[in-house]
CSV table of C-alpha atoms in Angstrom, one decimal:
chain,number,residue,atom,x,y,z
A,1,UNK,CA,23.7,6.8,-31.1
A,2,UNK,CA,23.3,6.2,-35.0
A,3,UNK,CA,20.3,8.1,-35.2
A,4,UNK,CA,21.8,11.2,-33.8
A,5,UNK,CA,25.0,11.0,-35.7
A,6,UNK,CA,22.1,11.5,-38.7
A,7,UNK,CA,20.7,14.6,-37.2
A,8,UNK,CA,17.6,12.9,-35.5
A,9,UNK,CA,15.9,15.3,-33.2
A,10,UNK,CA,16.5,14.3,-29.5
A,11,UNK,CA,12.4,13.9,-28.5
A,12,UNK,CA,12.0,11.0,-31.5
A,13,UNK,CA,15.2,8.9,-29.8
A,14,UNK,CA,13.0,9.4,-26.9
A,15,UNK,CA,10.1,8.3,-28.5
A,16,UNK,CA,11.9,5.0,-29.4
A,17,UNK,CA,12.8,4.1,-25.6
A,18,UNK,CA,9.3,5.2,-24.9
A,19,UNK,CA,8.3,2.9,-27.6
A,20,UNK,CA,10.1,0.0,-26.1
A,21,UNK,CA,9.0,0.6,-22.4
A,22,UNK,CA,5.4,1.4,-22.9
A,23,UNK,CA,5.5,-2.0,-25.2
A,24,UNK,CA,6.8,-3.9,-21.9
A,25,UNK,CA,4.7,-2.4,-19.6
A,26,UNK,CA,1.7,-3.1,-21.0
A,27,UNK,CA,1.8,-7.1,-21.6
A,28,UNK,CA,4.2,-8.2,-18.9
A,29,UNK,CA,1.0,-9.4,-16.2
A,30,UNK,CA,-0.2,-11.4,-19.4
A,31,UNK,CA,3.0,-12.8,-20.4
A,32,UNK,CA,3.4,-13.8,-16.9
A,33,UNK,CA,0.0,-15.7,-17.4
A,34,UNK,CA,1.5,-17.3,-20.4
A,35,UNK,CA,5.0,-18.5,-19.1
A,36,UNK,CA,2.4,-20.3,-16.3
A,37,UNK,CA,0.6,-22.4,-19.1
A,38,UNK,CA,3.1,-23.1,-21.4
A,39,UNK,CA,7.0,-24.0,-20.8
A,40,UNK,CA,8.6,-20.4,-19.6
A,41,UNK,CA,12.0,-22.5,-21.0
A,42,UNK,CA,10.7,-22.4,-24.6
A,43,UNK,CA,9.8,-18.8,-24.1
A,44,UNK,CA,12.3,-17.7,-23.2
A,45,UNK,CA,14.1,-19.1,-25.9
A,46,UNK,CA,11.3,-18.1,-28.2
A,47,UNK,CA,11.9,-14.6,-27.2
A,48,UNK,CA,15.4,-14.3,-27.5
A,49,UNK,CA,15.1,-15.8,-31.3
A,50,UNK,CA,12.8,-12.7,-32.2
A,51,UNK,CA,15.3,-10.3,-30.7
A,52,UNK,CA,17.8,-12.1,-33.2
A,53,UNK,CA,15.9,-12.0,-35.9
A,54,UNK,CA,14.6,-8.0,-35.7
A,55,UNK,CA,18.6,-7.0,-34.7
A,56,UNK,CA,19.4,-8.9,-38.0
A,57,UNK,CA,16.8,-7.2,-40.2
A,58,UNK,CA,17.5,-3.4,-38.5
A,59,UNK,CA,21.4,-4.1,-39.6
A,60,UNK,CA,20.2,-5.3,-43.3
A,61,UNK,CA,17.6,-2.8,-43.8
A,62,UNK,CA,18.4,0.6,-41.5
A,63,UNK,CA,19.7,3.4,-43.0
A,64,UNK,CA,21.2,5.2,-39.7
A,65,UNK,CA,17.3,7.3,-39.7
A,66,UNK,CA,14.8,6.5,-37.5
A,67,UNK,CA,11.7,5.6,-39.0
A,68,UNK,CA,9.5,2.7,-38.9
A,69,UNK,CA,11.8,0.2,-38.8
A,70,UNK,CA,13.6,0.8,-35.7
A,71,UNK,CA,9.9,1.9,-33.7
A,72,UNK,CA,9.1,-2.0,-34.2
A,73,UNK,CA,12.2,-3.1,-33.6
A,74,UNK,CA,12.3,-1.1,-30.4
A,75,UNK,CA,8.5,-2.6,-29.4
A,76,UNK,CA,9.3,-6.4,-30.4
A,77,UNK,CA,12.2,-5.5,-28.0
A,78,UNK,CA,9.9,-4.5,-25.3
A,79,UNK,CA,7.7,-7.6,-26.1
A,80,UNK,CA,10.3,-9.7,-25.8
A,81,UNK,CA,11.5,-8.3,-22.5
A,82,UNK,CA,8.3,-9.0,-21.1
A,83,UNK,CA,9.0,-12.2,-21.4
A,84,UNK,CA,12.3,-13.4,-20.8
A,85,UNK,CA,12.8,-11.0,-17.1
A,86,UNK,CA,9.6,-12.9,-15.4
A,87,UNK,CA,11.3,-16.0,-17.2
A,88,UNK,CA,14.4,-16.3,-16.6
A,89,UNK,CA,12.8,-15.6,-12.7
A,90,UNK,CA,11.1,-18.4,-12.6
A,91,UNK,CA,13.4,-21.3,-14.7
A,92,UNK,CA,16.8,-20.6,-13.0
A,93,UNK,CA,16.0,-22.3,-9.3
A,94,UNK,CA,14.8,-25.0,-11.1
A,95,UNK,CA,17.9,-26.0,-12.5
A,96,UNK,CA,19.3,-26.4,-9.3
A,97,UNK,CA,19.6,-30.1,-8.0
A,98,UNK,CA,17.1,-31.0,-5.4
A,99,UNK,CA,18.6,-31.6,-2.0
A,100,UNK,CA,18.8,-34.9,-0.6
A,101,UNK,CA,17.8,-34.9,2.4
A,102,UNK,CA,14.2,-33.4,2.3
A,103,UNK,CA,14.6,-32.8,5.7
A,104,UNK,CA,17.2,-30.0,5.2
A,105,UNK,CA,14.8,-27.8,3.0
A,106,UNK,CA,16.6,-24.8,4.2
A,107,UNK,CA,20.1,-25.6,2.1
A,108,UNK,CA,17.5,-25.7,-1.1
A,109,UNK,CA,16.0,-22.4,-0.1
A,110,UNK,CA,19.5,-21.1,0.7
A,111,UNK,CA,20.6,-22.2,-2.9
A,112,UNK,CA,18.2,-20.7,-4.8
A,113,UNK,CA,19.1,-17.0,-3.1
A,114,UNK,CA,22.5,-17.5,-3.8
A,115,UNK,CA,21.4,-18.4,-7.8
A,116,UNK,CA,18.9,-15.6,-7.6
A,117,UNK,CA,21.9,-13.2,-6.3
A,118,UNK,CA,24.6,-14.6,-9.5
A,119,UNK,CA,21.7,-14.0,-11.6
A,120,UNK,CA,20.9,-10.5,-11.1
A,121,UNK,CA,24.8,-9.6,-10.1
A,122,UNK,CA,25.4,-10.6,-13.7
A,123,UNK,CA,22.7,-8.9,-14.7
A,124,UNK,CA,23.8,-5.8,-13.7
A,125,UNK,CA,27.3,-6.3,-14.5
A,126,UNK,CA,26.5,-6.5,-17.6
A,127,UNK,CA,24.0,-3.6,-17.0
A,128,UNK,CA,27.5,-1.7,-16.6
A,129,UNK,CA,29.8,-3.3,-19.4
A,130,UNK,CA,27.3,-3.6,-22.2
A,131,UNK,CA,26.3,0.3,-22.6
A,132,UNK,CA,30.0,1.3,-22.8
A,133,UNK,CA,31.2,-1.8,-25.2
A,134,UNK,CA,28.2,-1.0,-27.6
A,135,UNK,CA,28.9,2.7,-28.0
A,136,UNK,CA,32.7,1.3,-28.5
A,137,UNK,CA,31.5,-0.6,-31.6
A,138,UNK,CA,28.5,1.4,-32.6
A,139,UNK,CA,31.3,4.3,-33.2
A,140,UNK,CA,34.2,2.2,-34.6
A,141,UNK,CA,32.4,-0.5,-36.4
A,142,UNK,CA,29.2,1.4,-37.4
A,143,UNK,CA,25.5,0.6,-36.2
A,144,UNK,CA,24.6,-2.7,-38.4
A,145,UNK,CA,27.5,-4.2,-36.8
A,146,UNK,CA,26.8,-3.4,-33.7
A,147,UNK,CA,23.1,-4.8,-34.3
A,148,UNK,CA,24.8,-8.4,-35.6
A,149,UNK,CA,26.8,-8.3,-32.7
A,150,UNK,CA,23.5,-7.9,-30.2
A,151,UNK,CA,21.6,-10.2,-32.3
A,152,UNK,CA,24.8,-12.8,-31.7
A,153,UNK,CA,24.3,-12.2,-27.9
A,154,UNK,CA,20.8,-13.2,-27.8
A,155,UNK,CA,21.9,-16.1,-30.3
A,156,UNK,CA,24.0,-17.2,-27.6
A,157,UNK,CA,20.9,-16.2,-24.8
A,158,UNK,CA,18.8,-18.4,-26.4
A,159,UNK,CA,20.8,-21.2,-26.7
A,160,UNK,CA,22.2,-21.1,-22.5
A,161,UNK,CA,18.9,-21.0,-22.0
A,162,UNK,CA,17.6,-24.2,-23.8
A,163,UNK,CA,20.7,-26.1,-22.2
A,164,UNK,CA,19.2,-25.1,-18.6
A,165,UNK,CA,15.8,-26.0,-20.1
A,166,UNK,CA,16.9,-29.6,-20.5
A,167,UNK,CA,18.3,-29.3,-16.6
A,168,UNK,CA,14.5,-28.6,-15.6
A,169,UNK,CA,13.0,-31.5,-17.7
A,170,UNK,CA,15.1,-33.4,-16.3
A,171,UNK,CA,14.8,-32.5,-12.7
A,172,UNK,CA,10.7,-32.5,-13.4
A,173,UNK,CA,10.8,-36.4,-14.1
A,174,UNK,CA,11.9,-36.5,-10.6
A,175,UNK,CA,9.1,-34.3,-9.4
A,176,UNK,CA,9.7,-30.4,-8.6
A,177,UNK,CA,11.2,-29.2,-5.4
A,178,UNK,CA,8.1,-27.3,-4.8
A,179,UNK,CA,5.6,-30.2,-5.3
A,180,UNK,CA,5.6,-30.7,-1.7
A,181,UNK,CA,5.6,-27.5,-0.3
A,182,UNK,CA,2.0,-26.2,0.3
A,183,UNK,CA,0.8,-22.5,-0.8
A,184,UNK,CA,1.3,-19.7,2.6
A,185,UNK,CA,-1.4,-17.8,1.3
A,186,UNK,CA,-4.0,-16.2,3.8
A,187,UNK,CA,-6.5,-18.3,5.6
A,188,UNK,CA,-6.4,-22.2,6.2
A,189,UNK,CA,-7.3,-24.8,3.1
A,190,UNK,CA,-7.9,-28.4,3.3
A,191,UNK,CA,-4.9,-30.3,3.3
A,192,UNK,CA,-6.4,-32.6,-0.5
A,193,UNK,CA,-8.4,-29.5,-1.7
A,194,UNK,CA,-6.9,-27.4,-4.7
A,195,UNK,CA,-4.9,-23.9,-3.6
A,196,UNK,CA,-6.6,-20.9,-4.7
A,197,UNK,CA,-6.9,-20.0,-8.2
A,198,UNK,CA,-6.2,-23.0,-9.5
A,199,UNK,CA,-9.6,-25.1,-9.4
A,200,UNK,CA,-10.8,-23.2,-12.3
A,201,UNK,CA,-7.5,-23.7,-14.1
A,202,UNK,CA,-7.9,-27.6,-14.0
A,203,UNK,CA,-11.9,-27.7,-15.0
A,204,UNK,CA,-11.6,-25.4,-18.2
A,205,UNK,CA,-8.9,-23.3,-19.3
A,206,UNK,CA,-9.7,-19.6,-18.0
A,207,UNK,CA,-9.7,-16.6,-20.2
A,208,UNK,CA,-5.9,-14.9,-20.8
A,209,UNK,CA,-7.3,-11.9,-18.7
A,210,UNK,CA,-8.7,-13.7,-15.8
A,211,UNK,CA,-5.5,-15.8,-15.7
A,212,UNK,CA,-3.3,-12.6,-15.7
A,213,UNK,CA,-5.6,-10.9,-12.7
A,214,UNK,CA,-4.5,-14.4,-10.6
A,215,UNK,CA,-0.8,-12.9,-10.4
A,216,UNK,CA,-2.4,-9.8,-8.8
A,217,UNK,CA,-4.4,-11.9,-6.6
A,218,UNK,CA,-1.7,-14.1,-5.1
A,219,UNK,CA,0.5,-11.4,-4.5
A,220,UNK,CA,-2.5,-10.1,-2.2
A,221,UNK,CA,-3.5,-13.3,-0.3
A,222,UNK,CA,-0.3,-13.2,1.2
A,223,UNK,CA,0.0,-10.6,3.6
A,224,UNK,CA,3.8,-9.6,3.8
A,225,UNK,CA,4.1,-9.5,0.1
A,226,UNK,CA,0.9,-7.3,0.0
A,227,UNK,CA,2.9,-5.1,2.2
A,228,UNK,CA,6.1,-5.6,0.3
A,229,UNK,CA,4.5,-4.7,-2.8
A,230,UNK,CA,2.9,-1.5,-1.8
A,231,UNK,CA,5.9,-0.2,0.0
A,232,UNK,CA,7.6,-0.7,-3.5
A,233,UNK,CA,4.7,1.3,-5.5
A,234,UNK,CA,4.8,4.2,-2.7
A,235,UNK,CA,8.6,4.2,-2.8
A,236,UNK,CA,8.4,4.1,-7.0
A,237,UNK,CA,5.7,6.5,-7.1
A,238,UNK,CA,6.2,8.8,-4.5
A,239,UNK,CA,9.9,8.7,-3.9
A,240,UNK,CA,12.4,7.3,-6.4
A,241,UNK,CA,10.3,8.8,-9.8
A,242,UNK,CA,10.4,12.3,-8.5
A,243,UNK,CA,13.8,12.0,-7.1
A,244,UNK,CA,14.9,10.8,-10.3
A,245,UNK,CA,13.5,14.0,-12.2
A,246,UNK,CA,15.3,16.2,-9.2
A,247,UNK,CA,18.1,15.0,-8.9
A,248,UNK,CA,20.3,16.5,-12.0
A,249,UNK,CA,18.6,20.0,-11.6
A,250,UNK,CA,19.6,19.9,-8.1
A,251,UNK,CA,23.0,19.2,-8.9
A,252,UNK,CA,23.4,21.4,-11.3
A,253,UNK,CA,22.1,24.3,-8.9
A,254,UNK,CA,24.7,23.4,-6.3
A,255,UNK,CA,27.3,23.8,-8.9
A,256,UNK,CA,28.0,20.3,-10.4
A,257,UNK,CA,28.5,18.6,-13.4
A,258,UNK,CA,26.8,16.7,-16.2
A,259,UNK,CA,29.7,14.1,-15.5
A,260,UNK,CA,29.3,14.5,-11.5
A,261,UNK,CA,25.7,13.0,-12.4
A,262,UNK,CA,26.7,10.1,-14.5
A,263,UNK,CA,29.8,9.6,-11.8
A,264,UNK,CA,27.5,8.8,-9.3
A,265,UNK,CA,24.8,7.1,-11.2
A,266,UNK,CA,27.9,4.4,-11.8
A,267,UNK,CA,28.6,4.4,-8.5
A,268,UNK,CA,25.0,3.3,-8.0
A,269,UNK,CA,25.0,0.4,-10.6
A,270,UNK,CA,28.5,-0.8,-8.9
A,271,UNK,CA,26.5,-1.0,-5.9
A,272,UNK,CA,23.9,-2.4,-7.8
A,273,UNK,CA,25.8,-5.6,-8.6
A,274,UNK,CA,27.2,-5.7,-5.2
A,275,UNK,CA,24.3,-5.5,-3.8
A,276,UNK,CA,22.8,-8.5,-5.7
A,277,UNK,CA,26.0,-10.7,-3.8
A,278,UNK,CA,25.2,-9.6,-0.9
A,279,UNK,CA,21.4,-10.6,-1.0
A,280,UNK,CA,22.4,-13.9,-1.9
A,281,UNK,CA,24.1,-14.6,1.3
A,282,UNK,CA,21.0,-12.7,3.6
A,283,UNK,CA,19.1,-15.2,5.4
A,284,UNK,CA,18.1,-16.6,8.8
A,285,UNK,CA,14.8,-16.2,10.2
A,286,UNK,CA,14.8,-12.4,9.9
A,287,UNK,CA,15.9,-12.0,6.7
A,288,UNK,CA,13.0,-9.3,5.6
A,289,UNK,CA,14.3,-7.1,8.3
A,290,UNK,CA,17.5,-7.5,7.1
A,291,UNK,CA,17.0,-6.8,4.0
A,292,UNK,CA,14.6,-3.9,4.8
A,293,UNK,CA,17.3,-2.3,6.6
A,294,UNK,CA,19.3,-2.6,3.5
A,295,UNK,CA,16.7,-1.0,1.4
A,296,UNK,CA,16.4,2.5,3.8
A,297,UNK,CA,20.2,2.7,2.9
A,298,UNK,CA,18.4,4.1,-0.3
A,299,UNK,CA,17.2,6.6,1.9
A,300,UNK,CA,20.1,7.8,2.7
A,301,UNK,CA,21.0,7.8,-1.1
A,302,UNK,CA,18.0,10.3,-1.9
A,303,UNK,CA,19.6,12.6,1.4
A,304,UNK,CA,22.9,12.6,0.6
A,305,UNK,CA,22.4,15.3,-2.4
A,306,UNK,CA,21.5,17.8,0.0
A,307,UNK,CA,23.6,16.8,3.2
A,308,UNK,CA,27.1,16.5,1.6
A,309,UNK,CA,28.5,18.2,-1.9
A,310,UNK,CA,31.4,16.2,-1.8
A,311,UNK,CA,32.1,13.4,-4.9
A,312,UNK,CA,33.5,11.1,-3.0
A,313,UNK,CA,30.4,11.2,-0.2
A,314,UNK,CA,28.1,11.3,-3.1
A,315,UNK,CA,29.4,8.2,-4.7
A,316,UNK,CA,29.8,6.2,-1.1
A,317,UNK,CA,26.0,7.0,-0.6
A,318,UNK,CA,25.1,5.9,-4.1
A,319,UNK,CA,27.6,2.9,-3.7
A,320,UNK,CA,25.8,2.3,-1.0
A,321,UNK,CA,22.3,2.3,-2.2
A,322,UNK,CA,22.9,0.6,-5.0
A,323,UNK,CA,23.3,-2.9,-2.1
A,324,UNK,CA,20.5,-1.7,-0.3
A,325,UNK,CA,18.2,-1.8,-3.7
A,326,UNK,CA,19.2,-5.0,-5.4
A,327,UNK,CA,20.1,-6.9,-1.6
A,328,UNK,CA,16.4,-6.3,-0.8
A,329,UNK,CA,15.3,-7.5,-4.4
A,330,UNK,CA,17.0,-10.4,-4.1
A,331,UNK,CA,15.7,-11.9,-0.4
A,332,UNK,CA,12.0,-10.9,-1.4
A,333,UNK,CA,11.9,-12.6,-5.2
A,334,UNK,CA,13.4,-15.8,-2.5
A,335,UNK,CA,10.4,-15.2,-0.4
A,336,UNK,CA,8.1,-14.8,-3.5
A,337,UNK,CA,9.0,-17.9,-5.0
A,338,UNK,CA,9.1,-20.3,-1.7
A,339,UNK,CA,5.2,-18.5,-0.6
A,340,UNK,CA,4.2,-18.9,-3.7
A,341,UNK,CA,2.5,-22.3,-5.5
A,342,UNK,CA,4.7,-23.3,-8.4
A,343,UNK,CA,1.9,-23.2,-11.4
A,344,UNK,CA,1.3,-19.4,-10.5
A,345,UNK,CA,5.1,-18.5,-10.6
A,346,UNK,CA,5.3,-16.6,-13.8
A,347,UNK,CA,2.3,-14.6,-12.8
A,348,UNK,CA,3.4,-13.5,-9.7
A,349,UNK,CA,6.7,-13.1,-11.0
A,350,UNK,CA,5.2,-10.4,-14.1
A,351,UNK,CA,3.1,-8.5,-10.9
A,352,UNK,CA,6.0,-8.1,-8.8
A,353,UNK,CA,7.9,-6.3,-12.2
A,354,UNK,CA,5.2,-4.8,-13.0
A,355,UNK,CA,4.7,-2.9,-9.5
A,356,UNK,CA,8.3,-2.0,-9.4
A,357,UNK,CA,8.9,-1.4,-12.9
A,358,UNK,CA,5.5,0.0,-14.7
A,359,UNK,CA,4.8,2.7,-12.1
A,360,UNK,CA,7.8,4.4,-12.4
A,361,UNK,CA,6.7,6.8,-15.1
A,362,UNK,CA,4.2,8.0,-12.5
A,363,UNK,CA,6.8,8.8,-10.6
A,364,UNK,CA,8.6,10.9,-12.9
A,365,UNK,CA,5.4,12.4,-14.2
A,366,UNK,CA,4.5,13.0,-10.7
A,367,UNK,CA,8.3,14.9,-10.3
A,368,UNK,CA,8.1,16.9,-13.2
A,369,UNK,CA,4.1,18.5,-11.5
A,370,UNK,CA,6.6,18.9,-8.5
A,371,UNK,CA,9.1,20.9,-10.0
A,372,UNK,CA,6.5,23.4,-10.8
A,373,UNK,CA,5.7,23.8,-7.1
A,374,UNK,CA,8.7,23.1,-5.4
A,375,UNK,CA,12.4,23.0,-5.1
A,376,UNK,CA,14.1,20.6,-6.3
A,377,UNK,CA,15.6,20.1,-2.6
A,378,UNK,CA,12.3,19.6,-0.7
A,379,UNK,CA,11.5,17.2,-3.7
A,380,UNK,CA,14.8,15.3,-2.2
A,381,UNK,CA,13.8,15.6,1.2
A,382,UNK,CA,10.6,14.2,1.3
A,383,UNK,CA,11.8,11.8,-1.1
A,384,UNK,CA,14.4,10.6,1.7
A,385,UNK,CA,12.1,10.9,4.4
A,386,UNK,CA,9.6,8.9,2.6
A,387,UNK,CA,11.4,6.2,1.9
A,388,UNK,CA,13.1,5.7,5.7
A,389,UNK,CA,9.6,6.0,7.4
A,390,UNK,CA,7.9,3.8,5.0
A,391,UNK,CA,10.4,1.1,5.3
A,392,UNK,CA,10.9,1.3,9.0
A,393,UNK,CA,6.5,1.1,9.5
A,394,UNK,CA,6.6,-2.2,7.1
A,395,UNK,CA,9.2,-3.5,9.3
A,396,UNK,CA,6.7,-3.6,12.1
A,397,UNK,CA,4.3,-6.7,11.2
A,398,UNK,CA,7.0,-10.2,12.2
A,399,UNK,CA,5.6,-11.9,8.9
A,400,UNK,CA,7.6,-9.3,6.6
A,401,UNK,CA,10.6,-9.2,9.3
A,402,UNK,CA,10.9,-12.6,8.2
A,403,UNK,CA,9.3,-12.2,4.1
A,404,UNK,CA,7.8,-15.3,5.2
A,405,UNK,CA,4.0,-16.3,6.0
A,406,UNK,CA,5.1,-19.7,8.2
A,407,UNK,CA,5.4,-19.2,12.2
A,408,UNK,CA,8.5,-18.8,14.0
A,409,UNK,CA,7.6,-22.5,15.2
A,410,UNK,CA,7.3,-23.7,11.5
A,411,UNK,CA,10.5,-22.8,10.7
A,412,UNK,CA,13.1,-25.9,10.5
A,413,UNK,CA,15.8,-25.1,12.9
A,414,UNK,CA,19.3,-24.2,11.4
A,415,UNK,CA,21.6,-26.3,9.4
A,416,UNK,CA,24.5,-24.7,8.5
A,417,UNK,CA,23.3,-22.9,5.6
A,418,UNK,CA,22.6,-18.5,5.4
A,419,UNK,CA,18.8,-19.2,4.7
A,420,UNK,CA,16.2,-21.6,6.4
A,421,UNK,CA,13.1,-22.3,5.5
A,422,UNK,CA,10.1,-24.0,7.0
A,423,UNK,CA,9.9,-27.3,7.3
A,424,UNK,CA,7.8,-29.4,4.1
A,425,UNK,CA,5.7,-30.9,6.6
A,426,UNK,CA,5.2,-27.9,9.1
A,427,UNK,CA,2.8,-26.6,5.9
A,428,UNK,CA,-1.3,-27.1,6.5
A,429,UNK,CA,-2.0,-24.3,9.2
């Protein structure tokens, strides 16, 4: 906002965000191996100090141009990112108390999609209030202020974040919920032998790159999130990226609005935040196909442009696929972290962003080939269609109805709570 209040041309701002995203995208599978061999508490916190630190120098040194400066600033950002989101992933369930009863492993399971659903609702919340309350001080206060008042924010970050940290040391004296849960990757292991891609890990410590690749490689050994995970790169890729680059040319051709765009883009993030509630509470033995049908409420979403020109319709479909997106996000990082063996968290974690965050500039690279080719409302329509039929052929195979790898018979019967998970000792298969 400073930076074009002092004339700078629009396509260097735009280098700045590209700066920052490019910057993320490229070391979040190895941070992901790093938050796995070192404490992803002190990372985090780690991370957040350097985004207090750069905020502070850009309000000492900036001048309101954008030079130098603010391009680092903008890729420590993206550094840091990279860190903290996979982070933040894997330490908040682990602040929860463990339950008990062992017995009653579904309340646990249940717990940590109701803290995975706060987390991301506030997330998002904030997703909503922050943009708004910066440009608020950015204009009254000026930009350096507005940088102290970020770099107070992460201050604040940083320190939440080591209190929780001293929640997980001391939960870990006890011994971690997931000790006893055995990995639901594909094919059977010996009951005392190491899980995959861990042997290695204990004789020497593996190369940074070969450590990153394991995050890929879990996310593959199980089957439903192999499916998961390449419905979400077709839907990025094929679907959301170019409906993304269609979307404001096509409502400007139907006769709408710059403001019509950013009404129902709001009306997507209030869904968004809604949406992470509502995953918190999804559970039961189908939960995946729950959730799945939440997600093709996106579908609709991408249709609704070219069915309806009413606002209000337009913002109820947004609304709406805003709690499709962020429900479904929610009940599959659950899945993710219960499927997955605890030391490999962080990796599988930085994949699963990756995959739904890295590709989406193929997407939008892929829309803006399309628009040469095609109307912007074909580009919606297949978009839509895409994303229903690909949803509804995942929902075929039972192990991603249920974003679980354990048997209908391994499942502990219900207690009372939204979510159940598999008995501890129903594990070696």
């Amino acid at each position: 906002m400073a930076a074009a209040k002092a004339g700078t041309p629009a396509e260097t701002i735009g280098a700045v965000f590209a700066a920052r995203f490019v910057a993320l995208g490229a070391v979040v599978l190895f941070s992901g191996a790093l938050l796995d061999r070192f404490d992803p508490v002190r990372a985090a916190v780690v991370a957040d100090s350097t985004r207090v630190a750069a905020l502070v120098a850009l309000a000492l040194v900036w001048d309101g141009g954008l030079d130098a400066v603010v391009i680092l600033v903008a890729v420590l950002i993206g550094l840091c990112e990279a860190v903290s989101e996979p982070a933040l992933l894997v330490v908040a369930p682990r602040i929860l108390p463990d339950p008990v009863d062992r017995s009653a492993a579904g309340a646990e399971d249940a717990e940590v999609t109701a803290a995975y659903g706060l987390l991301e609702g506030m997330r998002n919340s904030a997703g909503m209030v922050g943009p708004t309350l910066a440009a608020a001080v950015v204009g009254a206060l000026g930009a350096p202020t507005g940088a102290v008042l970020a770099a107070f924010a992460f201050g604040v970050s940083a320190a939440a974040t080591r209190w929780a940290g001293a929640r997980v040391g001391t939960r870990s004296q006890a011994g971690p919920a997931g000790a006893e849960r055995t990995s639901a990757q594909a094919g059977p292991e010996p009951a005392d032998g190491p899980p995959d891609g861990r042997e290695d890990a204990e004789e020497a410590e593996p190369a940074l790159l070969r450590t990153a690749l394991q995050g890929l490689a879990v996310l593959w050994r199980i089957p439903w999130l192999r499916h998961v995970q390449g419905l979400a790169v077709v839907h990025v890729v094929f679907a959301v990226g170019p409906w993304m680059v269609a979307l404001p040319v096509f409502l400007i051709e139907r006769g709408h609005s710059a403001t019509v765009y950013g009404f129902v883009l709001g009306a997507f993030a209030i869904g968004n935040a809604a949406g992470a509630l509502v995953g918190g509470r999804i559970g039961g033995r189908h939960r995946g196909l729950y959730a799945l049908t939440l997600l093709a409420l996106y579908g609709v979403t991408v249709l609704a442009p070219v069915v309806t020109g009413s606002v209000a319709l337009l913002a109820a479909a947004f609304f709406a696929g805003g709690v499709g997106q962020q429900a479904f996000d929610v009940v599959k990082m659950t899945g993710l972290r219960r499927d997955v063996p605890e030391d490999l968290h962080g990796r599988a974690f930085s994949a699963d962003f990756f995959f739904s965050f890295a590709s989406l500039p193929l997407g939008q690279l892929l829309g803006a080939g399309l628009l040469r080719f095609a109307d912007a409302r074909s580009i919606m329509l297949w978009g839509g269609a895409l994303v229903l039929v690909s949803t509804a052929a995942v929902a075929v195979r039972p192990d991603v109805r249920r974003f679980a790898s354990a048997r209908p018979a391994d499942a502990a019967p219900a207690r009372g709570t939204p979510l159940m998970e598999r008995s501890p000792d129903a594990g070696t298969r």
